[in-house]
PDB file of C-alpha atoms in Angstrom:
ATOM      1  CA  MET V 604      -8.960 -87.904   1.567  1.00 33.00           C
ATOM      2  CA  ALA V 605     -11.100 -89.841   4.018  1.00 34.00           C
ATOM      3  CA  VAL V 606     -14.843 -89.424   3.696  1.00 34.00           C
ATOM      4  CA  ARG V 607     -16.922 -89.603   6.841  1.00 36.00           C
ATOM      5  CA  VAL V 608     -20.284 -91.247   6.325  1.00 33.00           C
ATOM      6  CA  ALA V 609     -23.100 -90.552   8.772  1.00 36.00           C
ATOM      7  CA  LEU V 610     -24.722 -93.829   9.740  1.00 35.00           C
ATOM      8  CA  ARG V 611     -28.211 -94.154  11.177  1.00 40.00           C
ATOM      9  CA  ARG V 612     -28.313 -95.296  14.786  1.00 44.00           C
ATOM     10  CA  PRO V 613     -29.389 -98.966  14.827  1.00 48.00           C
ATOM     11  CA  GLN V 614     -32.966 -99.545  15.925  1.00 61.00           C
ATOM     12  CA  LEU V 615     -33.406-100.926  19.422  1.00 70.00           C
ATOM     13  CA  PRO V 616     -34.610-104.540  19.690  1.00 72.00           C
ATOM     14  CA  PRO V 617     -38.290-104.560  20.754  1.00 74.00           C
ATOM     15  CA  HIS V 618     -37.627-106.049  24.203  1.00 75.00           C
ATOM     16  CA  LEU V 619     -35.077-103.334  25.057  1.00 81.00           C
ATOM     17  CA  ALA V 620     -37.301-100.558  23.674  1.00 83.00           C
ATOM     18  CA  LEU V 621     -40.140-101.840  25.879  1.00 83.00           C
ATOM     19  CA  ARG V 622     -37.935-101.715  28.970  1.00 84.00           C
ATOM     20  CA  ILE V 623     -36.914 -98.109  28.334  1.00 86.00           C
ATOM     21  CA  ALA V 624     -40.515 -97.070  27.702  1.00 87.00           C
ATOM     22  CA  LEU V 625     -41.705 -98.722  30.937  1.00 86.00           C
ATOM     23  CA  ALA V 626     -38.822 -97.244  32.929  1.00 87.00           C
ATOM     24  CA  ALA V 627     -39.546 -93.747  31.594  1.00 86.00           C
ATOM     25  CA  ARG V 628     -43.041 -93.931  33.098  1.00 85.00           C
ATOM     26  CA  GLU V 629     -41.424 -93.972  36.535  1.00 84.00           C
ATOM     27  CA  LEU V 630     -39.815 -90.587  35.916  1.00 82.00           C
ATOM     28  CA  LYS V 631     -41.562 -87.266  36.286  1.00 75.00           C
ATOM     29  CA  GLY V 632     -40.113 -84.546  34.124  1.00 69.00           C
ATOM     30  CA  LEU V 633     -38.248 -86.652  31.540  1.00 76.00           C
ATOM     31  CA  ASP V 634     -39.761 -88.679  28.697  1.00 81.00           C
ATOM     32  CA  THR V 635     -38.624 -91.848  26.907  1.00 86.00           C
ATOM     33  CA  ALA V 636     -36.281 -90.002  24.539  1.00 87.00           C
ATOM     34  CA  HIS V 637     -34.551 -88.281  27.460  1.00 85.00           C
ATOM     35  CA  LEU V 638     -34.123 -91.557  29.359  1.00 86.00           C
ATOM     36  CA  LEU V 639     -32.724 -93.181  26.221  1.00 88.00           C
ATOM     37  CA  GLN V 640     -30.236 -90.312  25.907  1.00 88.00           C
ATOM     38  CA  ALA V 641     -29.158 -90.756  29.534  1.00 88.00           C
ATOM     39  CA  VAL V 642     -28.780 -94.535  29.194  1.00 89.00           C
ATOM     40  CA  LEU V 643     -26.652 -94.122  26.053  1.00 90.00           C
ATOM     41  CA  ALA V 644     -24.416 -91.646  27.876  1.00 90.00           C
ATOM     42  CA  VAL V 645     -23.917 -94.022  30.797  1.00 88.00           C
ATOM     43  CA  SER V 646     -23.761 -97.451  29.127  1.00 87.00           C
ATOM     44  CA  GLY V 647     -22.387 -96.611  25.684  1.00 86.00           C
ATOM     45  CA  GLU V 648     -23.712 -97.345  22.211  1.00 82.00           C
ATOM     46  CA  PRO V 649     -25.310 -99.574  21.082  1.00 82.00           C
ATOM     47  CA  ILE V 650     -27.576-100.472  23.984  1.00 83.00           C
ATOM     48  CA  THR V 651     -27.369-104.215  24.564  1.00 82.00           C
ATOM     49  CA  GLU V 652     -28.580-106.735  27.123  1.00 78.00           C
ATOM     50  CA  THR V 653     -25.060-107.065  28.527  1.00 79.00           C
ATOM     51  CA  ARG V 654     -24.561-103.318  28.911  1.00 84.00           C
ATOM     52  CA  LEU V 655     -27.916-102.857  30.642  1.00 85.00           C
ATOM     53  CA  SER V 656     -27.063-105.679  33.059  1.00 84.00           C
ATOM     54  CA  LYS V 657     -24.021-103.651  34.200  1.00 85.00           C
ATOM     55  CA  LEU V 658     -25.917-100.354  34.592  1.00 87.00           C
ATOM     56  CA  ARG V 659     -25.112 -98.546  37.866  1.00 89.00           C
ATOM     57  CA  ALA V 660     -27.915 -96.683  39.632  1.00 88.00           C
ATOM     58  CA  ALA V 661     -25.628 -93.904  40.916  1.00 89.00           C
ATOM     59  CA  ARG V 662     -24.228 -93.143  37.457  1.00 90.00           C
ATOM     60  CA  LEU V 663     -27.694 -93.115  35.899  1.00 88.00           C
ATOM     61  CA  ARG V 664     -29.042 -90.784  38.593  1.00 87.00           C
ATOM     62  CA  ALA V 665     -26.147 -88.348  38.082  1.00 89.00           C
ATOM     63  CA  ARG V 666     -26.689 -88.324  34.318  1.00 88.00           C
ATOM     64  CA  LEU V 667     -30.459 -87.852  34.652  1.00 86.00           C
ATOM     65  CA  ILE V 668     -30.005 -84.914  37.014  1.00 84.00           C
ATOM     66  CA  ALA V 669     -27.402 -83.345  34.718  1.00 87.00           C
ATOM     67  CA  LEU V 670     -29.633 -83.821  31.678  1.00 84.00           C
ATOM     68  CA  ALA V 671     -32.620 -82.284  33.427  1.00 79.00           C
ATOM     69  CA  GLY V 672     -30.453 -79.295  34.333  1.00 82.00           C
ATOM     70  CA  GLU V 673     -29.222 -78.871  30.765  1.00 84.00           C
ATOM     71  CA  LEU V 674     -32.804 -78.965  29.450  1.00 76.00           C
ATOM     72  CA  GLU V 675     -34.121 -76.798  32.313  1.00 76.00           C
ATOM     73  CA  LEU V 676     -36.704 -79.468  33.112  1.00 71.00           C
ATOM     74  CA  PRO V 677     -37.996 -80.339  36.581  1.00 73.00           C
ATOM     75  CA  LEU V 678     -36.933 -83.756  37.811  1.00 75.00           C
ATOM     76  CA  ALA V 679     -37.879 -85.341  41.110  1.00 73.00           C
ATOM     77  CA  ILE V 680     -36.456 -88.832  41.595  1.00 77.00           C
ATOM     78  CA  ASN V 681     -36.104 -90.587  44.926  1.00 82.00           C
ATOM     79  CA  GLU V 682     -34.196 -93.778  45.722  1.00 86.00           C
ATOM     80  CA  GLN V 683     -37.261 -95.994  45.352  1.00 85.00           C
ATOM     81  CA  GLN V 684     -38.057 -94.585  41.911  1.00 84.00           C
ATOM     82  CA  LEU V 685     -34.441 -94.938  40.853  1.00 85.00           C
ATOM     83  CA  GLN V 686     -34.347 -98.604  41.839  1.00 88.00           C
ATOM     84  CA  ARG V 687     -37.587 -99.264  39.911  1.00 88.00           C
ATOM     85  CA  VAL V 688     -36.133 -97.537  36.841  1.00 87.00           C
ATOM     86  CA  VAL V 689     -32.894 -99.541  36.984  1.00 88.00           C
ATOM     87  CA  GLY V 690     -34.800-102.773  37.651  1.00 88.00           C
ATOM     88  CA  LEU V 691     -37.023-102.265  34.616  1.00 87.00           C
ATOM     89  CA  LEU V 692     -34.035-101.413  32.422  1.00 87.00           C
ATOM     90  CA  LYS V 693     -32.423-104.695  33.489  1.00 84.00           C
ATOM     91  CA  GLY V 694     -35.605-106.605  32.685  1.00 80.00           C
ATOM     92  CA  ARG V 695     -36.878-107.334  36.188  1.00 79.00           C
ATOM     93  CA  GLY V 696     -40.668-107.559  36.201  1.00 69.00           C
ATOM     94  CA  VAL V 697     -40.942-107.125  32.421  1.00 62.00           C
ATOM     95  CA  ARG V 698     -42.843-109.861  30.589  1.00 62.00           C
ATOM     96  CA  MET V 699     -42.428-110.080  26.843  1.00 57.00           C
ATOM     97  CA  PRO V 700     -44.937-111.776  24.524  1.00 59.00           C
ATOM     98  CA  GLU V 701     -43.901-115.122  23.076  1.00 63.00           C
ATOM     99  CA  GLU V 702     -41.597-114.836  20.088  1.00 70.00           C
ATOM    100  CA  PRO V 703     -41.967-117.190  17.113  1.00 78.00           C
ATOM    101  CA  LEU V 704     -39.349-119.899  16.968  1.00 83.00           C
ATOM    102  CA  PRO V 705     -36.670-119.367  14.320  1.00 87.00           C
ATOM    103  CA  ARG V 706     -36.517-121.846  11.448  1.00 91.00           C
ATOM    104  CA  PRO V 707     -33.337-123.933  11.047  1.00 94.00           C
ATOM    105  CA  LEU V 708     -31.623-124.024   7.655  1.00 94.00           C
ATOM    106  CA  PRO V 709     -30.021-127.036   5.939  1.00 93.00           C
ATOM    107  CA  TYR V 710     -26.327-127.551   6.566  1.00 93.00           C
ATOM    108  CA  ARG V 711     -23.752-129.965   5.129  1.00 92.00           C
ATOM    109  CA  GLU V 712     -20.652-130.771   7.146  1.00 90.00           C
ATOM    110  CA  GLY V 713     -17.754-128.584   6.048  1.00 86.00           C
ATOM    111  CA  GLU V 714     -19.979-126.095   4.226  1.00 90.00           C
ATOM    112  CA  LEU V 715     -18.767-123.192   6.409  1.00 90.00           C
ATOM    113  CA  ARG V 716     -14.986-123.295   6.536  1.00 85.00           C
ATOM    114  CA  ASP V 717     -13.151-122.701   9.833  1.00 83.00           C
ATOM    115  CA  SER V 718     -16.438-122.803  11.689  1.00 89.00           C
ATOM    116  CA  VAL V 719     -17.459-123.818  15.185  1.00 93.00           C
ATOM    117  CA  ARG V 720     -20.757-125.346  16.304  1.00 95.00           C
ATOM    118  CA  ILE V 721     -22.388-123.845  19.381  1.00 97.00           C
ATOM    119  CA  ALA V 722     -25.478-124.544  21.465  1.00 97.00           C
ATOM    120  CA  CYS V 723     -27.435-121.781  23.227  1.00 97.00           C
ATOM    121  CA  ALA V 724     -29.780-122.606  26.115  1.00 96.00           C
ATOM    122  CA  SER V 725     -33.047-120.854  25.277  1.00 94.00           C
ATOM    123  CA  GLU V 726     -36.590-120.290  26.525  1.00 87.00           C
ATOM    124  CA  ARG V 727     -38.055-118.020  23.839  1.00 86.00           C
ATOM    125  CA  GLY V 728     -37.287-116.944  20.291  1.00 87.00           C
ATOM    126  CA  GLU V 729     -33.659-116.445  19.361  1.00 91.00           C
ATOM    127  CA  GLN V 730     -32.649-115.534  22.905  1.00 90.00           C
ATOM    128  CA  LEU V 731     -29.865-116.879  25.078  1.00 93.00           C
ATOM    129  CA  ASP V 732     -32.000-116.849  28.231  1.00 89.00           C
ATOM    130  CA  GLY V 733     -32.017-120.425  29.545  1.00 91.00           C
ATOM    131  CA  ARG V 734     -30.192-122.582  32.090  1.00 92.00           C
ATOM    132  CA  PHE V 735     -28.605-125.836  31.025  1.00 95.00           C
ATOM    133  CA  GLY V 736     -30.572-128.017  33.406  1.00 91.00           C
ATOM    134  CA  SER V 737     -34.000-126.501  32.806  1.00 89.00           C
ATOM    135  CA  CYS V 738     -34.111-124.699  29.436  1.00 91.00           C
ATOM    136  CA  THR V 739     -36.913-125.530  26.992  1.00 90.00           C
ATOM    137  CA  ARG V 740     -34.603-125.985  24.006  1.00 95.00           C
ATOM    138  CA  PHE V 741     -31.073-125.622  22.656  1.00 97.00           C
ATOM    139  CA  LEU V 742     -30.499-123.485  19.563  1.00 97.00           C
ATOM    140  CA  ILE V 743     -27.673-124.985  17.491  1.00 97.00           C
ATOM    141  CA  TYR V 744     -25.611-122.666  15.259  1.00 97.00           C
ATOM    142  CA  GLN V 745     -22.717-123.176  12.867  1.00 97.00           C
ATOM    143  CA  ILE V 746     -20.522-120.067  13.002  1.00 95.00           C
ATOM    144  CA  SER V 747     -17.512-119.026  10.945  1.00 91.00           C
ATOM    145  CA  PRO V 748     -15.671-115.688  11.069  1.00 90.00           C
ATOM    146  CA  SER V 749     -17.907-114.284   8.315  1.00 90.00           C
ATOM    147  CA  ALA V 750     -21.140-116.293   8.379  1.00 93.00           C
ATOM    148  CA  SER V 751     -23.588-117.939  10.758  1.00 95.00           C
ATOM    149  CA  ARG V 752     -26.485-120.346  10.382  1.00 96.00           C
ATOM    150  CA  LEU V 753     -29.083-121.805  12.720  1.00 96.00           C
ATOM    151  CA  ILE V 754     -28.983-125.515  11.856  1.00 97.00           C
ATOM    152  CA  ALA V 755     -31.149-127.185  14.530  1.00 96.00           C
ATOM    153  CA  LEU V 756     -33.580-126.777  17.417  1.00 96.00           C
ATOM    154  CA  ARG V 757     -33.157-129.518  20.007  1.00 95.00           C
ATOM    155  CA  GLN V 758     -35.685-130.060  22.781  1.00 93.00           C
ATOM    156  CA  PRO V 759     -34.606-132.285  25.685  1.00 91.00           C
ATOM    157  CA  ASP V 760     -36.861-135.212  26.495  1.00 85.00           C
ATOM    158  CA  ALA V 761     -38.081-135.759  30.036  1.00 80.00           C
ATOM    159  CA  PRO V 762     -35.750-138.304  31.705  1.00 78.00           C
ATOM    160  CA  GLY V 763     -37.034-141.757  32.516  1.00 77.00           C
ATOM    161  CA  GLU V 764     -37.054-143.180  36.019  1.00 75.00           C
ATOM    162  CA  ASP V 765     -33.463-144.460  35.832  1.00 75.00           C
ATOM    163  CA  GLU V 766     -32.078-141.795  33.486  1.00 80.00           C
ATOM    164  CA  ASP V 767     -29.876-138.840  34.403  1.00 87.00           C
ATOM    165  CA  ARG V 768     -31.257-135.493  33.227  1.00 89.00           C
ATOM    166  CA  TYR V 769     -27.837-133.876  32.783  1.00 93.00           C
ATOM    167  CA  SER V 770     -26.416-136.822  30.820  1.00 93.00           C
ATOM    168  CA  LEU V 771     -29.397-136.798  28.438  1.00 93.00           C
ATOM    169  CA  ARG V 772     -28.965-133.087  27.799  1.00 95.00           C
ATOM    170  CA  ALA V 773     -25.202-133.426  27.317  1.00 96.00           C
ATOM    171  CA  GLU V 774     -25.773-136.162  24.712  1.00 95.00           C
ATOM    172  CA  LEU V 775     -27.918-133.734  22.702  1.00 95.00           C
ATOM    173  CA  LEU V 776     -24.903-131.434  22.345  1.00 96.00           C
ATOM    174  CA  GLN V 777     -22.064-133.890  21.727  1.00 94.00           C
ATOM    175  CA  ASP V 778     -21.509-132.628  18.162  1.00 95.00           C
ATOM    176  CA  CYS V 779     -21.055-129.033  19.454  1.00 96.00           C
ATOM    177  CA  GLN V 780     -17.835-127.396  20.623  1.00 94.00           C
ATOM    178  CA  LEU V 781     -19.362-124.697  22.854  1.00 95.00           C
ATOM    179  CA  LEU V 782     -22.417-124.401  25.099  1.00 96.00           C
ATOM    180  CA  TYR V 783     -23.663-120.922  26.087  1.00 96.00           C
ATOM    181  CA  THR V 784     -25.921-120.857  29.135  1.00 95.00           C
ATOM    182  CA  LEU V 785     -27.003-118.588  31.988  1.00 91.00           C
ATOM    183  CA  SER V 786     -25.950-121.156  34.571  1.00 91.00           C
ATOM    184  CA  ILE V 787     -24.668-124.699  34.945  1.00 93.00           C
ATOM    185  CA  GLY V 788     -23.687-126.544  38.105  1.00 91.00           C
ATOM    186  CA  GLY V 789     -20.480-128.468  38.701  1.00 92.00           C
ATOM    187  CA  PRO V 790     -21.841-132.021  38.159  1.00 93.00           C
ATOM    188  CA  ALA V 791     -23.702-130.930  35.012  1.00 94.00           C
ATOM    189  CA  ALA V 792     -20.632-129.111  33.667  1.00 94.00           C
ATOM    190  CA  ALA V 793     -18.547-132.258  34.176  1.00 95.00           C
ATOM    191  CA  LYS V 794     -20.986-134.260  32.020  1.00 95.00           C
ATOM    192  CA  VAL V 795     -20.982-131.577  29.314  1.00 95.00           C
ATOM    193  CA  ILE V 796     -17.171-131.487  29.245  1.00 94.00           C
ATOM    194  CA  ARG V 797     -17.079-135.306  29.125  1.00 94.00           C
ATOM    195  CA  ALA V 798     -19.223-135.058  25.978  1.00 94.00           C
ATOM    196  CA  GLY V 799     -16.512-132.869  24.420  1.00 92.00           C
ATOM    197  CA  VAL V 800     -18.349-129.546  24.837  1.00 94.00           C
ATOM    198  CA  HIS V 801     -16.905-126.444  26.524  1.00 93.00           C
ATOM    199  CA  PRO V 802     -19.528-124.647  28.701  1.00 94.00           C
ATOM    200  CA  VAL V 803     -19.580-120.817  28.666  1.00 93.00           C
ATOM    201  CA  LYS V 804     -21.674-118.971  31.270  1.00 93.00           C
ATOM    202  CA  VAL V 805     -23.041-115.506  30.474  1.00 91.00           C
ATOM    203  CA  PRO V 806     -24.076-113.028  33.205  1.00 86.00           C
ATOM    204  CA  ALA V 807     -27.490-112.045  31.815  1.00 85.00           C
ATOM    205  CA  PRO V 808     -29.991-112.941  29.054  1.00 87.00           C
ATOM    206  CA  MET V 809     -29.141-111.570  25.621  1.00 88.00           C
ATOM    207  CA  PRO V 810     -30.097-111.996  21.968  1.00 90.00           C
ATOM    208  CA  VAL V 811     -28.169-114.822  20.316  1.00 94.00           C
ATOM    209  CA  ALA V 812     -27.122-112.304  17.643  1.00 92.00           C
ATOM    210  CA  GLU V 813     -24.863-110.633  20.235  1.00 91.00           C
ATOM    211  CA  VAL V 814     -23.234-113.952  21.096  1.00 93.00           C
ATOM    212  CA  ILE V 815     -22.620-114.665  17.410  1.00 94.00           C
ATOM    213  CA  GLU V 816     -21.138-111.221  16.759  1.00 93.00           C
ATOM    214  CA  GLU V 817     -18.715-111.479  19.690  1.00 92.00           C
ATOM    215  CA  LEU V 818     -17.667-115.018  18.759  1.00 92.00           C
ATOM    216  CA  GLN V 819     -17.079-114.059  15.127  1.00 92.00           C
ATOM    217  CA  GLN V 820     -14.727-111.290  16.234  1.00 90.00           C
ATOM    218  CA  VAL V 821     -12.738-113.855  18.224  1.00 88.00           C
ATOM    219  CA  LEU V 822     -12.724-116.342  15.344  1.00 88.00           C
ATOM    220  CA  ALA V 823     -11.430-113.682  12.957  1.00 85.00           C
ATOM    221  CA  SER V 824      -8.312-113.306  15.118  1.00 82.00           C
ATOM    222  CA  ALA V 825      -6.128-115.823  16.943  1.00 73.00           C
ATOM    223  CA  PRO V 826      -8.502-117.736  19.253  1.00 75.00           C
ATOM    224  CA  PRO V 827      -7.662-117.907  22.991  1.00 75.00           C
ATOM    225  CA  PRO V 828      -6.326-121.250  24.325  1.00 77.00           C
ATOM    226  CA  TRP V 829      -9.694-122.522  25.618  1.00 72.00           C
ATOM    227  CA  LEU V 830     -11.397-121.900  22.268  1.00 75.00           C
ATOM    228  CA  ALA V 831      -8.474-123.235  20.249  1.00 73.00           C
ATOM    229  CA  LYS V 832      -8.607-126.456  22.286  1.00 70.00           C
ATOM    230  CA  ALA V 833     -12.374-126.759  21.756  1.00 65.00           C
ATOM    231  CA  MET V 834     -11.937-126.268  17.997  1.00 65.00           C
ATOM    232  CA  GLY V 835      -8.953-128.593  17.705  1.00 62.00           C
ATOM    233  CA  VAL V 836      -6.529-125.920  16.450  1.00 60.00           C
ATOM    234  CA  GLU V 837      -3.247-124.744  17.906  1.00 56.00           C
ATOM    235  CA  SER V 838      -3.422-121.787  20.309  1.00 49.00           C
ATOM    236  CA  GLY V 839      -2.375-118.546  18.610  1.00 50.00           C
ATOM    237  CA  GLN V 840      -3.065-119.911  15.108  1.00 48.00           C
ATOM    238  CA  ARG V 841      -5.041-117.503  12.953  1.00 44.00           C
ATOM    239  CA  LEU V 842      -8.020-119.134  11.263  1.00 39.00           C
ATOM    240  CA  ARG V 843      -8.229-119.142   7.468  1.00 40.00           C
ATOM    241  CA  PHE V 844     -11.550-118.184   5.925  1.00 31.00           C
ATOM    242  CA  ASP V 845     -12.902-117.176   2.550  1.00 34.00           C
ATOM    243  CA  SER V 846     -13.811-113.520   2.130  1.00 31.00           C
ATOM    244  CA  ASP V 847     -16.721-114.409  -0.178  1.00 33.00           C
ATOM    245  CA  GLU V 848     -18.425-116.697   2.368  1.00 34.00           C
ATOM    246  CA  ARG V 849     -22.078-115.737   2.889  1.00 33.00           C
ATOM    247  CA  GLU V 850     -24.764-116.383   5.470  1.00 33.00           C
TER     248      GLU V 850
END
């Protein structure tokens, strides 16, 4: 007989909790808890950076109006308010305090079996929130289907008079298989690919933990052709990994 276990809802990351709190101030009649309930109904659970980036104003308005009706609460929201609410939820105009830099851990080659090395363009903390050509640093992770480890922080040097900025940055990543970034232009992407790295663009800033979780799910199954090529394995081949591997 199957036993259903009630799990606690995961706590929101501080930067997402701040957005919801600020957005709730724009509403008259509904508080932060009610807005959170509406956002969950529209975007799904858990609330993530990616899901908030895809939030539709019309769907949120409909859910807010329905929720206010169910609770018999007054709600007056015009188009301008709605756009401010959605903008805050997506992070527009929200400044977060500086996050401490994560500390890399030692790593020996081959220590994590069936792993891939990735670089994330970053501006603050453990966030994927940078652009290849201008980010402050690259966070370097070794990731297997069941474990992950931050192994390096790499800060690009300012190019000299006769040096190419994109080539210098690509050289920093030549031991990686994947580069995650908010944006990268054609000439820069060509230099990254020439260095043996596959660039992956993401639509909006997100915690690196979300990137790692999604990639681990892919690694645990047969990787798609582009990832198999980057890892040097045959497309459709299931990766082998030890069940007792730890972070």
